[in-house]
XYZ file of C-alpha atoms in Angstrom:
717
model
C 52.298 8.805 116.681
C 50.502 10.333 119.680
C 52.943 13.190 119.532
C 51.857 14.130 116.124
C 48.047 13.610 116.656
C 48.436 16.236 119.582
C 50.398 18.655 117.492
C 47.879 18.471 114.844
C 45.019 18.862 117.311
C 46.459 22.059 118.745
C 47.040 23.498 115.132
C 43.499 23.133 114.377
C 42.284 24.686 117.711
C 44.633 27.729 116.878
C 43.129 28.092 113.286
C 39.385 27.416 114.955
C 40.288 30.222 117.695
C 41.530 32.744 114.940
C 38.588 32.269 112.685
C 36.069 33.005 115.455
C 37.969 36.070 116.278
C 37.812 37.221 112.631
C 33.775 36.428 112.465
C 33.310 38.004 115.765
C 34.999 41.264 114.474
C 33.379 41.169 111.344
C 29.814 40.609 112.988
C 30.478 43.529 115.357
C 31.696 45.752 112.550
C 28.457 44.887 110.767
C 26.193 45.332 113.592
C 27.956 48.878 114.267
C 26.932 49.687 110.682
C 23.186 48.846 111.004
C 20.877 51.562 111.628
C 18.985 50.715 114.483
C 16.332 52.620 116.364
C 17.184 53.142 119.765
C 13.816 54.976 120.958
C 10.956 56.983 119.199
C 9.396 59.997 121.069
C 5.946 60.972 119.427
C 5.905 64.328 121.587
C 2.656 63.509 122.972
C 2.658 65.597 126.019
C -0.842 67.549 126.268
C 0.951 71.056 126.450
C 3.268 70.353 123.804
C 3.478 71.469 120.071
C 1.693 68.527 118.498
C -1.320 68.218 120.902
C -1.684 72.245 120.925
C -1.559 72.966 117.160
C -3.966 69.921 116.692
C -6.554 71.382 119.269
C -6.239 68.032 121.215
C -4.651 69.012 124.214
C -8.014 68.810 126.064
C -8.257 65.136 125.755
C -7.538 63.125 129.016
C -5.442 60.477 127.543
C -1.597 60.724 127.339
C -1.249 59.212 123.650
C -0.568 61.264 120.746
C -3.703 62.460 119.305
C -3.637 64.328 116.117
C -5.968 65.457 113.437
C -5.868 64.460 109.722
C -4.449 66.575 107.179
C -2.001 68.389 109.547
C 1.825 67.946 110.063
C 2.800 66.447 113.624
C 6.301 65.912 114.871
C 8.401 62.985 116.535
C 11.507 62.432 117.373
C 13.708 59.327 116.390
C 17.172 58.143 117.959
C 19.205 55.558 116.425
C 22.243 53.795 117.359
C 24.448 55.990 115.135
C 23.884 59.157 113.165
C 21.807 58.892 110.240
C 23.463 59.396 106.851
C 20.874 60.896 104.477
C 22.772 59.663 101.506
C 22.970 55.983 102.395
C 20.311 55.328 105.174
C 16.536 55.292 104.354
C 13.431 55.479 106.937
C 9.882 55.178 106.615
C 6.885 54.854 109.008
C 4.314 51.922 108.833
C 0.891 52.614 110.229
C -1.508 50.034 110.768
C -5.256 50.795 111.725
C -7.065 47.494 112.678
C -5.945 43.950 112.706
C -5.928 41.712 109.534
C -9.458 39.923 109.560
C -11.728 38.559 106.669
C -14.588 40.690 108.187
C -12.420 44.038 108.105
C -8.722 43.649 106.827
C -7.968 47.124 108.199
C -5.369 49.514 106.642
C -1.711 49.546 106.176
C 0.159 52.802 105.312
C 3.526 53.612 104.418
C 5.090 56.862 104.910
C 8.100 57.577 102.919
C 11.082 60.015 103.867
C 11.064 62.948 101.245
C 13.167 65.954 101.015
C 10.100 68.320 100.418
C 6.582 67.928 102.025
C 3.656 68.437 99.620
C 0.081 68.718 100.605
C -2.676 65.956 100.635
C -0.033 63.322 100.643
C 1.572 60.769 103.327
C 5.207 61.790 103.841
C 7.740 62.908 106.063
C 11.046 64.856 106.431
C 13.673 65.468 108.492
C 13.495 69.111 110.021
C 16.411 68.658 112.736
C 19.196 66.377 113.173
C 21.066 66.262 116.518
C 24.064 63.357 116.712
C 22.131 60.324 116.730
C 18.606 62.002 116.804
C 16.525 63.284 114.184
C 13.037 65.126 114.431
C 10.748 64.399 111.604
C 7.506 66.135 110.438
C 4.901 63.955 109.265
C 2.073 64.678 106.880
C -1.261 62.933 106.968
C -3.967 62.821 104.420
C -6.992 65.126 104.954
C -9.219 62.145 103.894
C -7.418 59.573 105.973
C -9.284 57.128 107.809
C -9.778 57.996 111.522
C -8.698 55.484 114.288
C -6.019 54.087 116.463
C -2.916 53.547 114.422
C -0.070 51.251 115.563
C 3.249 52.699 114.408
C 6.336 50.936 113.497
C 9.626 52.686 112.191
C 11.515 51.000 109.471
C 15.044 51.851 109.179
C 17.225 50.741 106.096
C 21.149 50.795 105.588
C 23.706 48.931 103.419
C 23.825 46.498 106.094
C 20.114 45.454 106.267
C 16.653 46.584 107.157
C 15.218 46.702 110.838
C 11.881 47.219 112.116
C 11.146 49.260 115.641
C 7.602 48.701 116.841
C 6.293 51.694 118.925
C 3.684 49.962 120.943
C 2.019 51.045 123.171
C 2.594 54.495 121.840
C -0.116 54.271 119.242
C -1.311 57.297 117.296
C -5.252 58.397 117.357
C -6.155 60.273 114.254
C -9.229 62.361 114.167
C -11.429 64.703 111.847
C -10.110 68.121 111.328
C -12.410 71.080 111.048
C -9.486 73.160 110.945
C -8.260 71.738 107.651
C -9.758 73.249 104.563
C -9.401 69.995 102.572
C -11.350 68.101 105.444
C -15.025 67.537 104.540
C -15.856 68.562 108.008
C -13.922 71.818 107.618
C -15.498 74.653 109.507
C -14.316 78.301 108.807
C -15.391 80.141 111.721
C -13.087 79.824 115.007
C -15.979 80.569 117.408
C -18.116 78.034 115.954
C -15.260 75.262 115.819
C -14.882 76.107 119.507
C -18.393 75.678 120.319
C -19.424 72.466 118.113
C -16.068 70.539 118.497
C -14.180 72.003 121.642
C -17.127 72.781 124.162
C -17.894 70.042 126.454
C -20.909 71.795 128.056
C -24.013 72.413 126.270
C -27.696 73.236 126.609
C -30.743 71.085 125.431
C -34.252 72.510 125.017
C -37.286 70.717 126.076
C -41.269 71.292 126.912
C -43.530 72.863 124.661
C -43.557 75.596 122.053
C -45.124 78.079 124.606
C -43.240 76.518 127.411
C -39.624 76.147 126.311
C -37.404 74.592 129.192
C -33.437 73.897 129.002
C -30.950 71.633 130.885
C -27.548 71.734 130.760
C -25.483 68.701 129.617
C -22.132 67.623 129.993
C -20.743 66.193 126.721
C -17.603 64.963 128.363
C -16.019 64.217 125.002
C -12.363 64.883 126.464
C -12.735 63.059 129.484
C -11.173 59.672 130.544
C -12.068 56.654 128.378
C -14.347 58.351 126.319
C -12.137 58.449 123.292
C -11.531 54.964 123.696
C -15.316 54.308 124.083
C -15.946 56.091 120.846
C -13.702 53.978 118.751
C -15.013 50.912 120.579
C -18.278 51.753 119.302
C -17.001 52.404 115.693
C -15.620 48.916 115.711
C -18.845 47.434 116.540
C -20.375 49.217 113.404
C -19.067 46.482 111.048
C -18.280 49.091 108.355
C -15.111 48.462 106.730
C -12.236 50.744 108.022
C -11.458 52.199 104.807
C -14.939 54.009 104.999
C -14.127 55.467 108.434
C -12.503 58.401 106.162
C -16.108 59.397 105.360
C -18.135 61.620 107.787
C -21.092 60.869 106.115
C -20.817 57.217 106.562
C -19.434 57.785 110.144
C -22.126 60.084 111.341
C -24.906 57.629 109.839
C -23.294 54.684 111.507
C -23.025 56.265 114.734
C -26.689 57.398 114.305
C -27.429 53.636 114.457
C -24.987 52.531 117.231
C -26.026 54.832 119.894
C -29.368 53.087 120.032
C -29.516 49.303 120.924
C -32.425 48.163 118.957
C -30.642 46.240 116.276
C -27.286 46.064 116.989
C -26.517 46.175 120.992
C -25.790 50.028 120.780
C -25.046 52.198 123.605
C -28.766 53.079 125.047
C -31.808 51.130 125.522
C -34.783 53.211 124.794
C -37.620 53.362 127.585
C -40.738 55.566 126.795
C -43.012 53.607 129.468
C -43.819 54.798 132.726
C -41.345 52.324 134.544
C -37.514 52.247 134.377
C -36.897 49.570 136.897
C -33.603 48.095 136.187
C -32.122 51.287 134.873
C -31.770 54.901 135.052
C -34.542 57.239 134.525
C -33.811 59.270 131.103
C -34.802 62.533 132.964
C -31.965 61.561 135.729
C -28.892 61.640 133.273
C -27.034 64.904 133.107
C -24.242 64.085 130.820
C -22.975 61.498 128.465
C -19.517 60.533 130.039
C -20.970 57.782 132.575
C -23.102 56.340 129.824
C -20.304 55.996 127.536
C -18.128 54.417 130.264
C -20.518 51.856 131.235
C -20.933 50.956 127.882
C -17.390 50.591 126.846
C -16.264 48.827 130.662
C -18.907 46.192 130.002
C -17.668 45.377 126.542
C -20.753 46.825 124.700
C -23.696 46.182 127.131
C -26.474 48.504 126.293
C -27.048 51.098 129.087
C -30.534 51.593 130.473
C -32.475 53.970 129.851
C -32.584 56.821 127.011
C -35.059 58.957 125.308
C -34.664 61.635 122.543
C -32.527 64.182 124.625
C -30.147 61.400 125.720
C -29.668 59.921 122.411
C -28.774 63.446 121.024
C -26.420 64.279 123.941
C -24.533 61.134 123.488
C -24.305 61.272 119.984
C -23.087 64.806 120.256
C -20.393 63.490 122.555
C -19.460 60.732 120.226
C -18.938 62.970 117.066
C -17.294 65.995 118.651
C -14.836 63.358 120.173
C -14.226 62.085 116.694
C -13.980 65.661 115.403
C -17.026 66.424 113.627
C -18.966 69.445 114.506
C -21.929 68.691 116.226
C -24.816 70.511 118.287
C -28.148 69.392 119.678
C -31.211 70.722 118.085
C -34.862 70.514 119.613
C -38.174 70.597 117.276
C -41.238 71.501 119.028
C -44.555 69.891 117.838
C -42.768 67.428 115.877
C -44.323 65.198 113.783
C -43.745 61.171 113.444
C -44.943 60.316 110.042
C -45.292 56.492 109.829
C -46.786 56.073 106.481
C -44.207 58.050 104.230
C -46.952 60.455 103.160
C -45.207 63.464 104.256
C -48.285 64.531 105.966
C -49.351 64.146 109.679
C -52.797 62.213 109.059
C -55.388 62.027 111.620
C -58.587 59.793 110.812
C -62.054 60.417 111.978
C -65.077 58.676 111.825
C -68.817 59.773 110.599
C -69.258 61.356 113.972
C -65.838 63.154 113.611
C -64.429 61.025 116.609
C -60.770 59.706 116.409
C -60.187 56.344 114.545
C -57.394 55.355 116.974
C -56.301 52.139 115.317
C -55.815 53.972 111.891
C -53.758 57.044 113.287
C -50.588 55.830 113.493
C -49.004 59.412 112.776
C -48.069 61.433 116.048
C -46.949 64.812 117.107
C -44.558 64.870 120.116
C -44.259 67.947 122.015
C -40.769 68.191 121.351
C -38.050 65.988 119.760
C -34.282 66.400 119.846
C -31.921 65.237 117.255
C -28.592 66.455 116.092
C -26.807 68.533 113.288
C -23.550 67.639 112.140
C -21.580 69.937 109.682
C -19.851 68.354 106.402
C -19.653 68.678 102.700
C -21.959 66.089 100.843
C -19.809 65.225 97.761
C -22.556 62.662 97.164
C -25.419 65.123 96.539
C -25.923 67.929 94.357
C -24.152 71.174 94.973
C -25.610 73.379 97.750
C -26.645 70.430 100.249
C -23.526 70.676 102.118
C -23.103 72.124 105.544
C -25.609 71.172 108.469
C -27.159 67.630 108.306
C -29.454 66.011 110.581
C -28.316 63.010 112.504
C -31.049 61.482 114.651
C -30.101 58.126 116.952
C -33.708 57.857 118.612
C -35.128 54.666 117.103
C -38.318 55.730 115.206
C -38.158 54.021 111.800
C -36.125 51.839 110.031
C -33.815 53.152 107.306
C -32.060 50.610 104.965
C -33.035 48.051 107.469
C -31.317 49.747 110.658
C -32.961 52.102 113.244
C -31.030 54.897 112.170
C -31.612 58.631 110.650
C -29.348 60.769 108.454
C -27.303 62.517 107.650
C -30.024 64.409 106.092
C -29.272 67.905 104.319
C -30.884 70.684 106.191
C -31.063 72.656 102.974
C -32.964 69.959 101.268
C -35.430 69.683 104.029
C -36.053 73.394 103.638
C -36.510 73.267 99.760
C -38.917 69.961 99.838
C -36.238 67.870 98.092
C -37.224 64.740 99.894
C -35.625 62.637 96.973
C -32.047 63.183 98.197
C -30.385 60.885 100.774
C -30.750 60.053 103.645
C -34.246 59.996 105.164
C -35.113 63.343 103.977
C -38.938 62.488 103.775
C -39.022 61.686 107.546
C -37.193 64.567 108.421
C -39.242 66.946 106.294
C -42.322 65.556 107.682
C -41.062 66.347 111.237
C -40.822 69.938 110.660
C -43.301 70.912 107.734
C -45.730 68.410 107.187
C -49.563 69.672 107.004
C -51.903 68.037 109.725
C -54.551 66.527 107.658
C -57.881 65.614 109.100
C -59.719 62.808 106.922
C -63.124 61.652 107.532
C -63.982 57.863 106.706
C -67.329 57.421 104.541
C -69.575 54.592 104.880
C -68.151 53.069 101.899
C -64.480 53.269 103.224
C -63.484 56.186 101.074
C -62.039 58.928 102.795
C -62.192 63.159 102.257
C -60.297 66.018 103.645
C -62.490 67.852 106.137
C -59.498 70.001 107.456
C -56.125 71.049 107.083
C -53.595 72.609 109.550
C -50.902 74.091 107.635
C -48.605 75.842 110.239
C -49.019 73.508 113.358
C -45.897 71.460 112.812
C -42.293 72.298 113.557
C -42.297 75.180 115.653
C -39.360 77.173 117.514
C -36.604 74.905 116.112
C -33.886 75.704 118.847
C -30.055 75.123 119.713
C -27.841 76.825 121.803
C -25.927 80.130 120.739
C -22.174 80.123 120.117
C -20.416 81.320 122.837
C -23.292 81.851 125.087
C -26.033 79.840 126.926
C -28.690 81.692 124.842
C -31.166 79.854 122.763
C -31.191 80.390 119.043
C -34.284 79.821 116.926
C -33.368 78.234 113.638
C -36.644 77.514 112.144
C -35.539 79.403 109.139
C -33.101 77.047 108.269
C -35.394 74.103 107.814
C -38.341 75.890 106.312
C -39.702 79.299 104.747
C -41.982 81.418 106.865
C -45.156 79.483 107.305
C -47.854 80.343 104.961
C -45.274 82.039 102.607
C -45.566 80.831 98.696
C -42.031 79.281 98.915
C -43.521 77.370 102.074
C -46.311 75.962 100.113
C -44.093 75.220 97.128
C -41.794 72.942 99.325
C -44.756 71.081 100.961
C -46.434 70.335 97.807
C -43.258 69.467 95.944
C -42.158 67.194 98.706
C -45.824 65.406 98.989
C -45.557 64.325 95.214
C -42.468 62.098 96.302
C -44.618 60.510 99.078
C -47.167 57.658 99.534
C -50.058 60.064 98.799
C -48.687 62.063 95.621
C -51.952 63.286 94.390
C -52.700 64.720 97.891
C -52.478 68.215 96.676
C -53.910 69.414 93.302
C -51.233 69.248 90.597
C -51.047 71.814 87.997
C -53.644 71.335 85.150
C -50.837 72.135 82.509
C -47.097 72.792 82.170
C -47.172 75.443 79.728
C -44.373 77.883 81.108
C -40.902 77.273 81.067
C -37.869 78.707 82.860
C -34.324 79.022 82.692
C -31.301 81.002 83.687
C -28.956 81.963 80.999
C -25.335 82.857 81.237
C -23.542 84.506 78.426
C -20.371 83.114 77.210
C -17.535 82.009 80.040
C -19.625 84.150 82.544
C -18.903 87.285 84.806
C -15.627 88.191 85.999
C -14.930 89.018 89.689
C -14.625 92.756 90.604
C -17.565 93.699 88.140
C -20.945 93.499 87.981
C -22.623 89.763 87.414
C -25.244 89.903 84.434
C -27.377 86.903 83.808
C -30.604 86.617 82.169
C -33.808 84.832 83.274
C -35.868 83.540 80.284
C -39.337 82.518 80.530
C -41.509 80.977 77.698
C -45.299 80.860 77.675
C -46.325 78.317 74.922
C -50.222 78.503 75.554
C -52.520 80.854 73.841
C -53.657 82.526 77.150
C -52.070 84.863 79.398
C -49.818 83.934 82.267
C -49.141 85.837 85.450
C -46.848 84.731 88.232
C -44.424 86.157 90.864
C -41.102 85.097 91.052
C -38.746 84.795 93.824
C -35.092 84.795 93.210
C -32.154 84.187 95.963
C -28.228 84.533 95.164
C -26.362 82.663 97.857
C -22.649 82.411 98.184
C -21.221 79.054 98.045
C -17.975 77.036 99.119
C -16.958 75.063 95.930
C -17.940 72.106 98.107
C -21.424 72.716 97.787
C -21.771 74.229 101.173
C -24.042 77.319 101.208
C -22.835 80.353 103.371
C -24.794 83.578 102.718
C -27.593 85.070 101.298
C -26.354 88.026 99.019
C -29.524 89.218 97.647
C -33.232 88.237 97.514
C -36.330 89.775 95.818
C -39.561 89.266 93.975
C -40.091 89.732 90.054
C -43.885 90.189 88.926
C -44.228 88.337 85.481
C -46.960 88.964 82.935
C -46.652 86.733 79.631
C -48.745 87.264 76.643
C -49.985 84.194 74.845
C -46.984 82.401 72.941
C -44.546 85.101 74.331
C -40.917 84.542 75.459
C -39.575 87.280 77.872
C -35.890 87.653 78.646
C -35.450 89.582 82.041
C -32.062 90.847 82.791
C -30.824 90.387 86.161
C -27.625 91.724 87.671
C -25.734 91.322 90.810
C -23.596 94.199 91.460
C -20.026 94.161 92.602
C -20.462 96.245 95.924
C -23.417 93.734 96.832
C -21.246 90.591 96.855
C -17.956 92.043 97.428
C -17.770 91.379 101.133
C -19.461 88.074 100.924
C -17.285 85.835 98.687
C -15.544 82.555 99.898
C -12.804 80.675 98.546
C -13.542 80.051 94.766
C -16.087 83.058 94.223
C -18.816 80.482 93.763
C -22.447 81.891 93.770
C -25.910 79.851 93.354
C -29.182 81.592 91.867
C -32.537 79.817 92.636
C -35.560 81.299 91.110
C -39.113 79.856 91.922
C -42.536 80.833 91.497
C -46.132 79.521 90.473
C -48.367 80.364 87.583
C -51.302 81.853 89.013
C -53.998 80.432 86.307
C -52.667 76.887 86.380
C -50.661 76.632 89.632
C -47.661 75.221 87.944
C -44.500 75.468 90.016
C -41.590 77.090 88.403
C -38.201 76.503 89.850
C -34.562 76.544 88.204
C -31.133 76.892 89.655
C -27.899 77.801 88.235
C -24.490 77.370 89.987
C -22.087 80.001 88.770
C -18.301 81.076 89.238
C -17.085 84.664 89.252
C -14.002 84.055 86.883
C -10.607 85.467 88.241
C -7.930 87.094 86.064
C -5.157 84.763 84.583
C -1.295 85.379 85.322
C 0.143 86.246 82.106
C 3.428 84.601 81.435
C 5.633 85.865 78.680
C 9.202 84.597 77.996
C 11.352 87.895 76.833
C 13.959 85.723 74.749
C 14.627 82.259 73.153
C 15.113 79.408 75.674
C 18.097 77.528 75.375
C 19.617 74.825 77.600
C 22.238 76.212 80.019
C 21.522 79.984 78.996
C 19.618 82.273 81.356
C 16.114 82.866 80.159
C 13.944 86.044 81.338
C 10.421 85.599 81.964
C 7.758 88.399 82.802
C 4.852 87.389 84.857
C 1.893 90.145 84.798
C -0.917 90.170 87.022
C -3.988 92.940 87.446
C -5.966 93.110 90.753
C -9.452 93.341 89.432
C -10.708 94.159 92.985
C -11.048 97.652 94.374
C -9.378 96.375 97.581
C -6.020 95.703 98.741
C -4.758 92.233 98.450
C -2.958 91.230 101.688
C 0.227 89.092 101.715
C 0.278 88.002 98.286
C 2.615 84.933 97.473
C 3.495 83.682 93.885
C 4.502 80.024 93.372
C 6.337 79.191 90.219
C 7.181 75.560 89.184
C 7.819 73.715 85.983
C 10.406 74.061 83.231
C 12.761 71.327 84.674
C 12.844 72.981 88.060
C 13.203 70.453 90.796
C 11.633 72.468 93.204
C 8.693 75.288 93.590
C 9.978 78.967 93.715
C 8.056 81.037 96.072
C 8.076 84.990 95.813
C 6.541 86.672 98.710
C 5.482 89.836 96.986
C 3.566 91.516 99.828
C 0.355 93.690 99.458
C -1.166 94.667 95.929
C -3.069 97.809 95.821
C -6.622 98.183 94.587
C -6.719 97.674 90.748
C -2.817 97.601 90.747
C -1.014 95.817 87.843
C 2.001 93.600 89.199
C 4.944 92.766 86.913
C 7.209 90.186 87.928
C 10.681 89.651 86.234
C 12.053 86.274 86.769
C 15.231 84.336 85.409
C 15.708 80.826 85.018
C 18.057 78.329 83.534
C 16.483 75.358 81.299
C 18.157 72.166 81.861
C 16.326 70.077 79.507
C 15.565 70.653 75.758
C 12.228 70.173 74.229
C 8.703 71.492 75.058
C 8.172 72.241 78.499
C 5.566 74.326 80.678
C 6.009 77.145 83.113
C 3.345 77.506 85.600
C 2.600 80.136 87.980
C -0.140 80.657 90.650
C -1.035 83.304 93.279
C -1.685 82.504 96.829
C -4.270 84.889 98.286
C -6.831 84.494 101.048
C -9.098 87.379 99.388
C -8.724 86.060 95.686
C -8.406 82.441 94.923
C -7.929 80.447 91.667
C -5.567 82.921 90.193
C -2.974 81.007 87.832
C -1.408 80.979 84.466
C 1.060 78.975 82.297
C 3.151 79.250 79.347
C 4.360 76.610 76.577
C 7.855 77.001 76.344
C 10.008 75.306 73.769
C 13.609 74.925 75.093
C 16.347 74.820 72.269
C 19.588 72.226 72.906
C 22.583 74.270 73.515
């Protein structure tokens, strides 16, 4: 019996051993077929392709620092060769940790065959044995910040995750990307306002202007980390970190410590015990490092130029073009009257407890460059951002971004904080005398004392540039008076200036039909109507400016005055022409222009103002099928284009898609002579029957928005 049991036991053992061997073999085989990530190389070296192409090679950090809206590359090594037919791959990007107050952002980046702009995508651009090189597309509107990266691999045998920690990716705004709201189209200005780590800040008085050199230190050790640490303190959802308007407004609050324990504590007293005298600082690096390494303890002490220097450092570090600007004889309007009010008693002595407005010898703020899609067209470009704590704005000590163009035109109803900035540069200094009964009367007005010699550093040199003309029209001019009086009507003293007795003259700009075409003269009409029974006269000022489609104004093309004499009840149409030779060298991207007409009726003081945004229409691509379209049969299509300009178009590229094609067909045509007609004969083989569209567009820096399409009905075989 014992022998039988022993034999049975040996048999069971042999069977179990055999099964274990089989299971181990199957497991080893399965493991072999799994697609495992062995390593990831983010190609983050400072002198490598990524950092050089993204203009981030100057940053001290050894992390991968990229700018959004631009492709970067990376290597991934697997446990075996990647098989595009059966294996799949994607990147998982994570910005921030999951929290109820700020849940962060999660992004999946799929693997595709062809990269398309404005999408999170990646493609394999090279494969070597077990390694693949990926080109990764990022969105031009992605949130900036520090992203954690995970590579996710899929095969028939399963899914595996490979966290790349601590190799995170830092993503910044991109002034080199046309689709980024901070795009700046001048390379010299990008080098100055983004890449230059040294600057000049002006101080003193309007008669005695001094200058000091400032080290912005935006690329130094720990500064990028400090800037992102600062954003995290802002209590703003990370989904909003994509918007330079919100980011710059947040930074203007966080650089001062008044209500959120921000970077700098202000001190305008005579004692700086326990801290650093504001005049002793010569750069931002030490300030930001102290703040970061103390986990957010405000640094003592700052005044306006220190706030502006640190703000420049933070915004340049994050990729927003920024500069320091000094305003001499800078007004501080405390009652939103949009005037600087000085109160005198019956003896013409100053009533100190009622005179709360002040005029600083100088005040330093910042300008940052961005589009303003939240405002009417024409308000993009330079925006005032001021971190010096002066007045509350929506509950916090912050100011901006304020469109400089809105300040210039007195459009103080536009956000943010335009009334305050307007008063700083262009308010009238009004002297009021208090009568025995408590009423006030104006006794004197100074119209040209506020906002003098507004200054910034020149591009590419240490020279001082006066930019007062960007903030206001020439002192005493009709345009400047109109701006001041228009602005005052939105203030706390809207009846300060005499209102027009009547509004009996109307003005509008009229465009015939679809509007002017590029290459020809732009012809519009200015129509004025006098509804009164009396004669009306005025002097109209017109100014036409080139404008980016985003609303950023570029150059003045033409500016002049038109005298107006209207008879009673007369309607007068004034032809207005902009000749081709006047605008041909000024156009940008989509041929957009803005015509502004202003004036004042002499008899009634009524202000006349109107604007028209218009585009110079581009020619269409004419697409003509030369025979019936049939599935499986070759179809010849003629595409015709005529250059409307009296100049050569360089490096013209045509792009064709549709008609069931799975990819874009690109045709490098080369140069197109002035006024030349181009004819392309392209052949297609339709694969799907029914109603189809064939689309074509032209890619040329000198002439944009040229495209066309044809509806084609494809018959079955």
